[in-house]
Short mmCIF file of C-alpha atoms in Angstrom, two decimals:
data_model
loop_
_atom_site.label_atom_id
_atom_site.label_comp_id
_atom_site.label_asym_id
_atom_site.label_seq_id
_atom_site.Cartn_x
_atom_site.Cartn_y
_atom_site.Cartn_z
CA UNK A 327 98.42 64.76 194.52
CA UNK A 328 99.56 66.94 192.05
CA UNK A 329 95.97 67.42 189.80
CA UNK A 330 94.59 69.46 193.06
CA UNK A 331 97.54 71.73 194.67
CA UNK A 332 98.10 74.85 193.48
CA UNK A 333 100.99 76.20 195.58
CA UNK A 334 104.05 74.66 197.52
CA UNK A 335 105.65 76.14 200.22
CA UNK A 336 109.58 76.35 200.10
CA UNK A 337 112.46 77.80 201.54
CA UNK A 338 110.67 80.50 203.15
CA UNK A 339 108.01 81.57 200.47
CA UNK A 340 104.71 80.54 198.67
CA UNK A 341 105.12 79.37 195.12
CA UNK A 342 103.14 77.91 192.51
CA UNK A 343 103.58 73.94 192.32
CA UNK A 344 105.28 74.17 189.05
CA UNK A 345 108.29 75.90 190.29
CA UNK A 346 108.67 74.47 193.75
CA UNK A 347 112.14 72.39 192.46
CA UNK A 348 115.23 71.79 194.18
CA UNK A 349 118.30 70.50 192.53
CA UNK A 350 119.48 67.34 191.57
CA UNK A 351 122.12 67.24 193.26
CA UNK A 352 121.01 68.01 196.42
CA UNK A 353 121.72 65.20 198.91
CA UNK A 354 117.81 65.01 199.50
CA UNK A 355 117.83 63.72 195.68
CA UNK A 356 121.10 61.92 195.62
CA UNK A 357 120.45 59.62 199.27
CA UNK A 358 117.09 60.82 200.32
CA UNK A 359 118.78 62.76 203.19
CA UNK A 360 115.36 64.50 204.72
CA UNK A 361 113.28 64.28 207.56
CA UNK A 362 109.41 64.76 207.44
CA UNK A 363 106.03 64.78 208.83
CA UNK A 364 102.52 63.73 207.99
CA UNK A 365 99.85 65.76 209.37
CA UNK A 366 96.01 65.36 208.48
CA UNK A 367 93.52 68.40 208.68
CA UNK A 368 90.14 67.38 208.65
CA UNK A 369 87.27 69.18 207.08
CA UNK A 370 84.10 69.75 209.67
CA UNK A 371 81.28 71.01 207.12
CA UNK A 372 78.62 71.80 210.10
CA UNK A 373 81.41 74.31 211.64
CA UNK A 374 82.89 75.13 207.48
CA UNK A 375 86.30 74.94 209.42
CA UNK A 376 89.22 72.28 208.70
CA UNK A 377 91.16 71.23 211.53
CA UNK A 378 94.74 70.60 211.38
CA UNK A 379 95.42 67.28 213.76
CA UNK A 380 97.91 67.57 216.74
CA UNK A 381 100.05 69.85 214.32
CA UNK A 382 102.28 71.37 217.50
CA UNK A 383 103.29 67.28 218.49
CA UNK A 384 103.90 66.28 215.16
CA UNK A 385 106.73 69.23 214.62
CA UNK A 386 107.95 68.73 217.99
CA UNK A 387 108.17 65.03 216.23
CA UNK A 388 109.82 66.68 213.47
CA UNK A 389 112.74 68.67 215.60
CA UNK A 390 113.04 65.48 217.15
CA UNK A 391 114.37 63.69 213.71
CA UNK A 392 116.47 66.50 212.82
CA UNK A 393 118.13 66.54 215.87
CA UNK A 394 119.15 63.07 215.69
CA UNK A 395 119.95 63.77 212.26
CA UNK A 396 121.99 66.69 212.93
CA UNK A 397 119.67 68.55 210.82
CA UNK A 398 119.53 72.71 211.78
CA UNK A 399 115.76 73.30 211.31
CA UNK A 400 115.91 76.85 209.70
CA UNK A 401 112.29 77.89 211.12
CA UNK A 402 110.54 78.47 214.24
CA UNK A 403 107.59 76.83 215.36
CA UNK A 404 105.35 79.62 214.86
CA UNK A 405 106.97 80.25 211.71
CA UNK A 406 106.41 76.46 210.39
CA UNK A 407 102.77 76.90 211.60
CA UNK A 408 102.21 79.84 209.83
CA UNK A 409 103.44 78.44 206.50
CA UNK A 410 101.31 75.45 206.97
CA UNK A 411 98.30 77.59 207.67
CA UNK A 412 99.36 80.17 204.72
CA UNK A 413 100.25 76.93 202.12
CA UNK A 414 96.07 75.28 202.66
CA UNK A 415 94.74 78.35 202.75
CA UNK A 416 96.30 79.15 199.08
CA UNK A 417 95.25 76.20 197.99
CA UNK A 418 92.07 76.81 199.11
CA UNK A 419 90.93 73.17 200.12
CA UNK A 420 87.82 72.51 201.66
CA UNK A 421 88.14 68.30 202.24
CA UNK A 422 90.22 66.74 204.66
CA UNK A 423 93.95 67.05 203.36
CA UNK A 424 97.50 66.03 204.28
CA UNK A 425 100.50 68.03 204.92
CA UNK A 426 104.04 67.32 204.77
CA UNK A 427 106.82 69.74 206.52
CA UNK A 428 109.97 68.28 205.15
CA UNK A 429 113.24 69.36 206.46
CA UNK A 430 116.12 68.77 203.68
CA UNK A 431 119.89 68.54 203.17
CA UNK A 432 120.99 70.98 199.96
CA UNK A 433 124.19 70.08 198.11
CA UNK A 434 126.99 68.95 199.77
CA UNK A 435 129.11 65.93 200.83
CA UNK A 436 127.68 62.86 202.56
CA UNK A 437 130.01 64.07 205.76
CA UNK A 438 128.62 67.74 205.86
CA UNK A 439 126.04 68.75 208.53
CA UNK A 440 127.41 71.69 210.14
CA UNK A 441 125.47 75.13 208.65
CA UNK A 442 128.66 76.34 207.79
CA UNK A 443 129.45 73.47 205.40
CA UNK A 444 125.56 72.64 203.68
CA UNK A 445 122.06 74.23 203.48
CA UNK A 446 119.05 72.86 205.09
CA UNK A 447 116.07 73.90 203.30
CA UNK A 448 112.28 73.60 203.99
CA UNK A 449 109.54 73.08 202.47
CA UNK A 450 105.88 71.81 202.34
CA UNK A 451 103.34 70.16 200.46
CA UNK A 452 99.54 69.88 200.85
CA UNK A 453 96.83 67.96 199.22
CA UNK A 454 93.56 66.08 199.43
CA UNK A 455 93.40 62.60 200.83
CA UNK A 456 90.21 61.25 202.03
CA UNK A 457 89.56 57.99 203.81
CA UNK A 458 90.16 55.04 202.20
CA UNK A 459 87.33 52.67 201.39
CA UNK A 460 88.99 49.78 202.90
CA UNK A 461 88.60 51.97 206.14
CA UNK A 462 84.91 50.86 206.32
CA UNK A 463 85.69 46.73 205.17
CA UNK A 464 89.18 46.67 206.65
CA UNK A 465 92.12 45.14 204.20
CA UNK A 466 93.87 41.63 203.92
CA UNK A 467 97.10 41.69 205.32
CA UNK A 468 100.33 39.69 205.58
CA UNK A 469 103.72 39.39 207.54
CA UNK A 470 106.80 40.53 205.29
CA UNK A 471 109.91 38.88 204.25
CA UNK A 472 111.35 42.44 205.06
CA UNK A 473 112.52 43.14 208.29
CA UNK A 474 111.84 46.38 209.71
CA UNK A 475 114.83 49.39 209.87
CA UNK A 476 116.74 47.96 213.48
CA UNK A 477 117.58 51.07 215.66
CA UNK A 478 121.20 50.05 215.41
CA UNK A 479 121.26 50.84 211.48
CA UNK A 480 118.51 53.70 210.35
CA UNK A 481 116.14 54.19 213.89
CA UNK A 482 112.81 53.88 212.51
CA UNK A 483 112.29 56.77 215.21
CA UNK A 484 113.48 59.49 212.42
CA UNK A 485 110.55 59.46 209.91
CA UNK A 486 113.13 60.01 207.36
CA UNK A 487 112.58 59.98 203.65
CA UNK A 488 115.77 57.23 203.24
CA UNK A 489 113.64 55.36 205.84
CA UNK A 490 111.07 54.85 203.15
CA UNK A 491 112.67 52.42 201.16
CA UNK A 492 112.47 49.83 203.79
CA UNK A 493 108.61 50.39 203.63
CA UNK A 494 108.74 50.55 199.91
CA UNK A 495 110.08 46.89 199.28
CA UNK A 496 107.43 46.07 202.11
CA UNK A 497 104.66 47.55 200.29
CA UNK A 498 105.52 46.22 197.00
CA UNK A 499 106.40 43.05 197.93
CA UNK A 500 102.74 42.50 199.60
CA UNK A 501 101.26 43.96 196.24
CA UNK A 502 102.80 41.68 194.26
CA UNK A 503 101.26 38.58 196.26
CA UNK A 504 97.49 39.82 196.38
CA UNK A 505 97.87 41.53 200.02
CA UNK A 506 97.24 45.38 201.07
CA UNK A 507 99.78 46.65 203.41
CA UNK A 508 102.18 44.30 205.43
CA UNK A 509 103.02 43.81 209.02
CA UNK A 510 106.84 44.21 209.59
CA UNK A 511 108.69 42.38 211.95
CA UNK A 512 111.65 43.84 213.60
CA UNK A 513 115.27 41.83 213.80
CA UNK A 514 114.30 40.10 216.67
CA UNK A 515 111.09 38.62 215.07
CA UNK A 516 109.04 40.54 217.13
CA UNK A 517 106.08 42.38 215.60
CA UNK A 518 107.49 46.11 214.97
CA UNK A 519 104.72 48.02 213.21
CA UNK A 520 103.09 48.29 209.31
CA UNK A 521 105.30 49.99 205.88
CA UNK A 522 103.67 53.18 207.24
CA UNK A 523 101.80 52.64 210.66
CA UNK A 524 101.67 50.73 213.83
CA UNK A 525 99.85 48.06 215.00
CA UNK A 526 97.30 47.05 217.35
CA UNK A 527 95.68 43.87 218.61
CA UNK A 528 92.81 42.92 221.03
CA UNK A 529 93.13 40.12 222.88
CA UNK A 530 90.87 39.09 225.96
CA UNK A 531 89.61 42.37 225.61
CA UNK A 532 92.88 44.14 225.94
CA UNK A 533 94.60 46.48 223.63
CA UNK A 534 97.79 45.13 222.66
CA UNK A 535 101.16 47.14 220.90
CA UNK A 536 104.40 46.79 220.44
CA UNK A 537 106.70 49.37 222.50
CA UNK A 538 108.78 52.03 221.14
CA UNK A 539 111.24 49.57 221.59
CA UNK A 540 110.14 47.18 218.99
CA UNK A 541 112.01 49.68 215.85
CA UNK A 542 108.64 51.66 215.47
CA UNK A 543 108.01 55.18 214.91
CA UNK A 544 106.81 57.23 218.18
CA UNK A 545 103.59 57.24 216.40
CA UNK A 546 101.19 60.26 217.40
CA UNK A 547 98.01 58.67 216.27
CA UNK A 548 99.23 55.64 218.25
CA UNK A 549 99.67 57.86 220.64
CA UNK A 550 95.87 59.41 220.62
CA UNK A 551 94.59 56.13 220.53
CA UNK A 552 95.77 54.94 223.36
CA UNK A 553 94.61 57.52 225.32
CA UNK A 554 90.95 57.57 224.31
CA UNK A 555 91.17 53.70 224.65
CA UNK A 556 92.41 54.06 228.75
CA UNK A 557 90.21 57.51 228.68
CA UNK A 558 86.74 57.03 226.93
CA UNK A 559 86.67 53.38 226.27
CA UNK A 560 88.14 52.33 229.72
CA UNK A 561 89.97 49.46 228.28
CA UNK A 562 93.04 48.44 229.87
CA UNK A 563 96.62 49.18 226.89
CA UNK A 564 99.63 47.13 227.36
CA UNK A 565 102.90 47.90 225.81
CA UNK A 566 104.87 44.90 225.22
CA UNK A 567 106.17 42.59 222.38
CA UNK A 568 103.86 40.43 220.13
CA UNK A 569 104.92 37.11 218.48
CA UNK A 570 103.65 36.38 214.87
CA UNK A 571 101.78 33.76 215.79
CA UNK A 572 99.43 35.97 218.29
CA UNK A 573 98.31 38.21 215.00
CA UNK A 574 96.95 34.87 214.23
CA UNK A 575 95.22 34.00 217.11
CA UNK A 576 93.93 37.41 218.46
CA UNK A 577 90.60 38.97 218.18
CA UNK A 578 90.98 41.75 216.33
CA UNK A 579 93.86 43.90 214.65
CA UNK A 580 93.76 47.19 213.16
CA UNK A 581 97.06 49.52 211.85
CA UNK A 582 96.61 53.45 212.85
CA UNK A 583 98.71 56.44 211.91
CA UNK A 584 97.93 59.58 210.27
CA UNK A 585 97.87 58.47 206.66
CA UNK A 586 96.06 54.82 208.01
CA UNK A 587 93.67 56.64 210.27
CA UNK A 588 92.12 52.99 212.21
CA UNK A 589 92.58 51.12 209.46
CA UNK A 590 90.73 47.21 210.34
CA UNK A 591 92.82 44.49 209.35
CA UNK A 592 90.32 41.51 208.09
CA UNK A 593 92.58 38.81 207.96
CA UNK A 594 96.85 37.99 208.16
CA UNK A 595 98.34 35.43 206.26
CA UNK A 596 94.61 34.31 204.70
CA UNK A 597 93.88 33.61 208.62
CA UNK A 598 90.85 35.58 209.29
CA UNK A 599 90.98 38.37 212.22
CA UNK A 600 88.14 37.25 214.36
CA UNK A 601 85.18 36.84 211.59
CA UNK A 602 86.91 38.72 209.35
CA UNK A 603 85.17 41.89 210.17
CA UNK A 604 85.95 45.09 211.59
CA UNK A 605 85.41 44.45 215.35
CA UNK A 606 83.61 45.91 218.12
CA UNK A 607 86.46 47.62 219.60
CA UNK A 608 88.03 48.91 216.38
CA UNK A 609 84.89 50.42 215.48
CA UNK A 610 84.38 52.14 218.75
CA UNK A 611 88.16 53.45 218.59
CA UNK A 612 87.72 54.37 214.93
CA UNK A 613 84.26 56.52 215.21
CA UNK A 614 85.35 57.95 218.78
CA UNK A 615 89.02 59.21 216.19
CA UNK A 616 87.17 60.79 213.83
CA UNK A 617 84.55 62.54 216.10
CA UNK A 618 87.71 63.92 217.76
CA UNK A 619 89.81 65.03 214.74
CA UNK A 620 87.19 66.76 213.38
CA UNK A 621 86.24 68.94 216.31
CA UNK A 622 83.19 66.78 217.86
CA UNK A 623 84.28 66.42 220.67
CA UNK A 624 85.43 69.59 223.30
CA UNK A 625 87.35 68.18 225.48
CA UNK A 626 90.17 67.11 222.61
CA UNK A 627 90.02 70.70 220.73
CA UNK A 628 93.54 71.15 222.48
CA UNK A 629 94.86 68.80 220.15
CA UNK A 630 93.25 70.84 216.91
CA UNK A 631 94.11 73.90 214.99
CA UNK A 632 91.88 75.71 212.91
CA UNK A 633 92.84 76.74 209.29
CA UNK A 634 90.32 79.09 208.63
CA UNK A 635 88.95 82.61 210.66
CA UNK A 636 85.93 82.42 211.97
CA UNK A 637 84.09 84.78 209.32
CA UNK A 638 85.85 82.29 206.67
CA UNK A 639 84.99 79.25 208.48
CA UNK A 640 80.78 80.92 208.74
CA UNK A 641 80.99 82.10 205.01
CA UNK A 642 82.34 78.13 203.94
CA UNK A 643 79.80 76.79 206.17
CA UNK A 644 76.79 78.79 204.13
#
């Protein structure tokens, strides 16, 4: 991440990466007190334009956090859009990226949230991330000993950094034992979602995930792909809970979120998703993503925002 960007954006101004610090003893360093957001922007080199995915929904997202949090978001919309915007276009990238707003607690006590009482600063990152390879063979997966955040302790509906840990011991955890990223289950021993996605099966040709309900995030990608599975696919989505034991048994399985994409799951627990292969449906819902985040498809260019002018875009393009 940090090899390739050039600026930050923080507390209201561009700056070079080197000297976008806050203090230690901010309560963003001392308990992780911050909300976030993960936003793709995906390069189109026909149109030389990169196209920032369903950035107004995933700030709306973002408010949404800091309101539960208590968090005073010190921007506007516009404002937070234009930074974003400002922040790539510094940087210069051409190659599908990732963006983080993050909205953060300055120093102060753990009982301080009133403005009066502590800061809440602002700032973003941006840098490259490209598919992973595993998007093409899908990855081994397995069910965690970690239970996922209940709503009733840290709601897994606040992408919050402090949120992270949870997902951290998850991750590591399925590292350690020869496995790529876990599925989480929640306190009821439901199926909640991945470290850092959700989760969806196929079964009998439905598309199966787990409700808001379940301690997931409200998951935009989730979200998308939903839609274009009811819209373009006509495949019939149901919402409800999933037992461990039907990851076992269904036909396919794939994670999706903006950092995950449609990421195929191959196999749970060494038991093979169907024949172990990314699956007919998966691969439909996967190609008919992309072809939408990156502009391919009209009726979906709501849901983009371009980075680049169009004289900038024409000039990448040549």
């Amino acid at each position: 991440m940090t090899k390739s960007a050039s600026h930050a954006w923080l507390d209201g101004k561009l700056v070079p990466w080197a000297e976008a610090t806050i203090h230690i003893s901010t309560e963003a360093v001392l308990r992780g007190e911050n909300v976030f957001e993960g936003i793709r922007a995906y390069w189109n080199a026909e149109e030389g334009q990169l196209y920032a995915f369903r950035h107004a929904d995933h700030i709306a997202r973002l408010r949404q956090g800091a309101h539960i949090m208590r968090m005073e978001v010190p921007y506007s919309d516009a404002q937070i859009e234009a930074a974003s915007l400002d922040l790539i276009r510094a940087c210069g990238y051409r190659e599908t990226i990732h963006y983080r707003p993050v909205v953060y607690f300055a120093e102060g006590e753990l009982t301080h949230y009133l403005p009066s009482e502590i800061r809440t600063g602002f700032f973003i990152l941006a840098f490259p991330m490209p598919s992973k390879p595993t998007i093409e063979t899908g990855v081994k997966s397995c069910v965690s000993t970690w239970r996922r955040n209940s709503d009733m302790a840290s709601p897994s509906r606040i992408k919050a950094g402090s949120n992270y840990h949870n997902s951290r011991l998850a991750y590591v955890e399925a590292r350690l034992n020869g496995f790529g990223p876990p599925v989480m289950l929640n306190a009821a021993g439901k199926v909640a979602e991945g470290p850092g996605a959700c989760i969806m099966i196929v079964r009998r040709g439905k598309l199966i995930t787990p409700p808001v309900t379940a301690d997931i995030l409200e998951s935009i990608t989730r979200e998308t792909v939903m839609e274009l599975a009811e819209r373009e696919l006509g495949l019939t989505v149901v919402e409800r809970d999933i037992d461990r034991s039907e990851l076992y048994v269904c036909e396919e399985a794939f994670f999706c979120g903006s950092g995950a994409e449609v990421l195929p799951i191959a196999s749970i627990d060494h038991y093979a998703i169907g024949d172990g292969k990314p699956g007919a449906i998966t691969k439909r819902l996967q190609q008919m993503y992309f072809d939408v985040v990156r502009g391919k498809l009209e009726k979906y260019r709501h849901w983009l925002t371009p980075v680049y002018g169009a004289e900038a875009a024409r000039q990448a393009a040549e």
